Amino acid sequence: MLAGGVLIGAVNIYLAASLLPTTVADIGGERLYAWNMTVFLTAQVVATMLVNQILSRRGNIGSYLLGFGVFALGSVVCAATPNMPVLLVGRAGQGLGAGLLTGLGFTLIYSALPRRLWVRGSALVSAMFGLGNFVGPALGGLFAQFGSWRLAFVALALTSVLMGAFVPRVLPTSDRTGTGAEAGTPLGSLLPIIGAAGAVSIAGIVSDTPTMMMLLGLALASILVFVVTEKRSRVRVLPRSTYQPGSALRWVYSTIVCLAAGVAVETFLPLFGQRLGGLPPITAGFFGAALSLGWSSSQIASSSARRERTARWLRVAGPALLATGLAVLALMQRHDAPRSLVLAWLPVLLLAGAGIGLAMPHLSVAAMTGTPDKEEGAKAAAAIATVLTLSTACGAAVAGLLVSLGGPSTVDSARCLLLGFAAVSALGTLTALRADRLARRTEPRPESGPASKAGPNSASGSNAESGSRSESVSAYGSTSEGPRGIRVEDVSEGRR
């Protein structure tokens, strides 16, 4: 259920993009064509930020029913639309529903699954983004081929209703705590993020490079306003420990940003495959989805890692592998590339995508365990969806800018795009190392000395044992919370 809710939203993004040319030919509204993605992404980001407030009011089942219901209603509006303005209203409804379902997917991993399943749950849910990138264009192209774009939206609505019918049967019930409702809606945080999402989305559709750079600058300024507002606000979107000195959580989120943004290169890979490799459209489209395929498939293997040392290695190795793959692919770009070289793109893309899959589930769990407080942990889990959604939108805009900067040569555009995101991914390696270093500092260390050698039946041994069981500190939380160690008393000598 958690994975299916995320998959619906992920498929819808690319399915709608494939259908829009046919839709515009039928109902008109070409001037508003580009606003479809802007409206959807902005609504999706906003909804992910409201997950905890909705959960506190409606509980698990009520929140999921609301998410599926809003998405289905938006899809029905899209299917019955007489013109483009009404279609935009439907797309906003789809975005709100998809954002809520995406945020709930990560939040309920934290609250509804046992700790031992968090990595596997995160891997399955995260893999839906890659699977949506693969399935969405195929389904959209199929419906568009037969001119049945309205039927595609009907199919989305029916799927949402069908999944909603199973919600009461498969999801655990939860109390309506009212905590999030009493705290209020984080309007101070919402407004700058809405501005950032809107600026980024518009930047991705303009062709003028100076205007695009200005919009990206506006988006960056909006994000800075968001951070400043969050630090001072009583009602936050991100966990409190994100803004505390010495916290690894901010670096975990930064690594997720670097990984998720790298997926934006997929948008232009089919273009490069056709122009540089001479591939037919269908084959070029498959090359474009290879990154997502590597992402989705590798997460299943990565989720089997149980040792913390292995998880740390994967969190660092993932961005490094993505950066290496994109850099190698950039060097392989050339005019009239021989077929053997073009075919070699495929394993490189699969390996690059595997870098995302290796690290993402363990980064998600690192975020969830970034604070010992249960309510803050749920907020940290929901924030993963916000970070992923906003990173994807930002990545698409930056990708358009890099391609424009590399033009008019297709080879130069391809290299500029791939090397640019290779640099972003390499930055993710540094942020992952920083998170790991801070996490190691906050881990409790055993004390040395005579007292630590006390037998299991002594008072000192009992106190140490009970303390280590009852008191723990999250490796990815703030250094200002939780114990730094356990004081051992040497009762036999009457001293501490």
GROMACS .gro file of N, CA and C in nm, residues 9-67:
model
  177
    9GLY      N    1   0.173   0.841  -0.793
    9GLY     CA    2   0.220   0.977  -0.818
    9GLY      C    3   0.337   0.980  -0.914
   10ALA      N    4   0.430   0.884  -0.902
   10ALA     CA    5   0.548   0.882  -0.989
   10ALA      C    6   0.510   0.852  -1.133
   11VAL      N    7   0.420   0.757  -1.153
   11VAL     CA    8   0.374   0.724  -1.288
   11VAL      C    9   0.301   0.842  -1.350
   12ASN      N   10   0.221   0.910  -1.268
   12ASN     CA   11   0.139   1.019  -1.321
   12ASN      C   12   0.222   1.132  -1.381
   13ILE      N   13   0.339   1.160  -1.322
   13ILE     CA   14   0.423   1.269  -1.372
   13ILE      C   15   0.458   1.247  -1.518
   14TYR      N   16   0.508   1.128  -1.549
   14TYR     CA   17   0.556   1.101  -1.685
   14TYR      C   18   0.444   1.059  -1.780
   15LEU      N   19   0.341   0.999  -1.724
   15LEU     CA   20   0.226   0.965  -1.807
   15LEU      C   21   0.159   1.091  -1.860
   16ALA      N   22   0.138   1.188  -1.771
   16ALA     CA   23   0.076   1.314  -1.813
   16ALA      C   24   0.163   1.388  -1.913
   17ALA      N   25   0.295   1.386  -1.891
   17ALA     CA   26   0.385   1.454  -1.985
   17ALA      C   27   0.376   1.392  -2.125
   18SER      N   28   0.358   1.261  -2.132
   18SER     CA   29   0.345   1.194  -2.261
   18SER      C   30   0.211   1.224  -2.327
   19LEU      N   31   0.109   1.249  -2.245
   19LEU     CA   32  -0.025   1.271  -2.299
   19LEU      C   33  -0.050   1.416  -2.342
   20LEU      N   34   0.024   1.510  -2.288
   20LEU     CA   35  -0.008   1.651  -2.308
   20LEU      C   36  -0.010   1.696  -2.454
   21PRO      N   37   0.083   1.653  -2.539
   21PRO     CA   38   0.073   1.695  -2.679
   21PRO      C   39  -0.061   1.656  -2.743
   22THR      N   40  -0.107   1.534  -2.715
   22THR     CA   41  -0.237   1.489  -2.768
   22THR      C   42  -0.350   1.568  -2.704
   23THR      N   43  -0.338   1.596  -2.575
   23THR     CA   44  -0.442   1.672  -2.504
   23THR      C   45  -0.457   1.812  -2.561
   24VAL      N   46  -0.344   1.881  -2.583
   24VAL     CA   47  -0.348   2.017  -2.637
   24VAL      C   48  -0.407   2.019  -2.777
   25ALA      N   49  -0.376   1.917  -2.856
   25ALA     CA   50  -0.432   1.909  -2.991
   25ALA      C   51  -0.584   1.894  -2.988
   26ASP      N   52  -0.636   1.841  -2.878
   26ASP     CA   53  -0.781   1.816  -2.867
   26ASP      C   54  -0.855   1.935  -2.806
   27ILE      N   55  -0.804   1.992  -2.695
   27ILE     CA   56  -0.878   2.097  -2.623
   27ILE      C   57  -0.813   2.234  -2.636
   28GLY      N   58  -0.697   2.244  -2.697
   28GLY     CA   59  -0.629   2.373  -2.711
   28GLY      C   60  -0.557   2.412  -2.583
   29GLY      N   61  -0.524   2.540  -2.572
   29GLY     CA   62  -0.456   2.590  -2.453
   29GLY      C   63  -0.306   2.574  -2.459
   30GLU      N   64  -0.248   2.586  -2.577
   30GLU     CA   65  -0.104   2.566  -2.591
   30GLU      C   66  -0.024   2.666  -2.508
   31ARG      N   67  -0.077   2.787  -2.488
   31ARG     CA   68  -0.005   2.887  -2.409
   31ARG      C   69   0.012   2.844  -2.264
   32LEU      N   70  -0.078   2.760  -2.214
   32LEU     CA   71  -0.071   2.712  -2.076
   32LEU      C   72  -0.010   2.573  -2.065
   33TYR      N   73   0.046   2.525  -2.175
   33TYR     CA   74   0.100   2.389  -2.180
   33TYR      C   75   0.201   2.365  -2.067
   34ALA      N   76   0.298   2.453  -2.056
   34ALA     CA   77   0.408   2.432  -1.961
   34ALA      C   78   0.363   2.442  -1.816
   35TRP      N   79   0.249   2.504  -1.790
   35TRP     CA   80   0.204   2.522  -1.652
   35TRP      C   81   0.152   2.392  -1.591
   36ASN      N   82   0.129   2.290  -1.672
   36ASN     CA   83   0.081   2.163  -1.618
   36ASN      C   84   0.180   2.105  -1.516
   37MET      N   85   0.306   2.102  -1.553
   37MET     CA   86   0.406   2.046  -1.462
   37MET      C   87   0.431   2.140  -1.344
   38THR      N   88   0.427   2.271  -1.370
   38THR     CA   89   0.450   2.368  -1.262
   38THR      C   90   0.343   2.354  -1.153
   39VAL      N   91   0.217   2.349  -1.193
   39VAL     CA   92   0.106   2.337  -1.098
   39VAL      C   93   0.115   2.206  -1.022
   40PHE      N   94   0.142   2.098  -1.094
   40PHE     CA   95   0.149   1.966  -1.030
   40PHE      C   96   0.260   1.960  -0.927
   41LEU      N   97   0.381   2.000  -0.964
   41LEU     CA   98   0.496   1.989  -0.873
   41LEU      C   99   0.481   2.080  -0.751
   42THR      N  100   0.430   2.202  -0.774
   42THR     CA  101   0.412   2.293  -0.661
   42THR      C  102   0.312   2.237  -0.561
   43ALA      N  103   0.199   2.185  -0.611
   43ALA     CA  104   0.100   2.125  -0.522
   43ALA      C  105   0.156   2.002  -0.452
   44GLN      N  106   0.237   1.926  -0.521
   44GLN     CA  107   0.295   1.806  -0.461
   44GLN      C  108   0.389   1.842  -0.345
   45VAL      N  109   0.475   1.941  -0.366
   45VAL     CA  110   0.567   1.982  -0.261
   45VAL      C  111   0.491   2.032  -0.139
   46VAL      N  112   0.388   2.113  -0.161
   46VAL     CA  113   0.309   2.167  -0.050
   46VAL      C  114   0.244   2.054   0.029
   47ALA      N  115   0.190   1.956  -0.040
   47ALA     CA  116   0.121   1.846   0.028
   47ALA      C  117   0.217   1.764   0.113
   48THR      N  118   0.340   1.742   0.066
   48THR     CA  119   0.436   1.666   0.147
   48THR      C  120   0.469   1.738   0.277
   49MET      N  121   0.458   1.870   0.277
   49MET     CA  122   0.491   1.946   0.397
   49MET      C  123   0.376   1.947   0.499
   50LEU      N  124   0.260   1.901   0.458
   50LEU     CA  125   0.143   1.901   0.547
   50LEU      C  126   0.108   1.763   0.599
   51VAL      N  127   0.193   1.665   0.571
   51VAL     CA  128   0.163   1.527   0.606
   51VAL      C  129   0.139   1.510   0.756
   52ASN      N  130   0.227   1.564   0.838
   52ASN     CA  131   0.214   1.543   0.983
   52ASN      C  132   0.089   1.608   1.039
   53GLN      N  133   0.053   1.726   0.986
   53GLN     CA  134  -0.069   1.791   1.033
   53GLN      C  135  -0.193   1.707   0.999
   54ILE      N  136  -0.194   1.651   0.877
   54ILE     CA  137  -0.309   1.570   0.835
   54ILE      C  138  -0.314   1.440   0.913
   55LEU      N  139  -0.197   1.379   0.938
   55LEU     CA  140  -0.194   1.255   1.016
   55LEU      C  141  -0.247   1.277   1.157
   56SER      N  142  -0.215   1.389   1.217
   56SER     CA  143  -0.259   1.415   1.354
   56SER      C  144  -0.410   1.434   1.360
   57ARG      N  145  -0.468   1.481   1.251
   57ARG     CA  146  -0.613   1.504   1.249
   57ARG      C  147  -0.692   1.379   1.210
   58ARG      N  148  -0.638   1.302   1.116
   58ARG     CA  149  -0.718   1.194   1.057
   58ARG      C  150  -0.664   1.054   1.084
   59GLY      N  151  -0.542   1.041   1.134
   59GLY     CA  152  -0.486   0.909   1.157
   59GLY      C  153  -0.439   0.846   1.026
   60ASN      N  154  -0.385   0.725   1.037
   60ASN     CA  155  -0.328   0.657   0.920
   60ASN      C  156  -0.431   0.633   0.811
   61ILE      N  157  -0.541   0.569   0.847
   61ILE     CA  158  -0.641   0.528   0.747
   61ILE      C  159  -0.709   0.650   0.687
   62GLY      N  160  -0.751   0.744   0.770
   62GLY     CA  161  -0.817   0.863   0.718
   62GLY      C  162  -0.728   0.944   0.626
   63SER      N  163  -0.599   0.952   0.659
   63SER     CA  164  -0.506   1.029   0.576
   63SER      C  165  -0.487   0.962   0.440
   64TYR      N  166  -0.474   0.830   0.440
   64TYR     CA  167  -0.457   0.761   0.312
   64TYR      C  168  -0.583   0.769   0.227
   65LEU      N  169  -0.698   0.758   0.290
   65LEU     CA  170  -0.823   0.771   0.213
   65LEU      C  171  -0.834   0.911   0.153
   66LEU      N  172  -0.792   1.012   0.228
   66LEU     CA  173  -0.793   1.148   0.176
   66LEU      C  174  -0.698   1.162   0.058
   67GLY      N  175  -0.579   1.104   0.070
   67GLY     CA  176  -0.481   1.113  -0.039
   67GLY      C  177  -0.531   1.048  -0.167
   0.00000   0.00000   0.00000
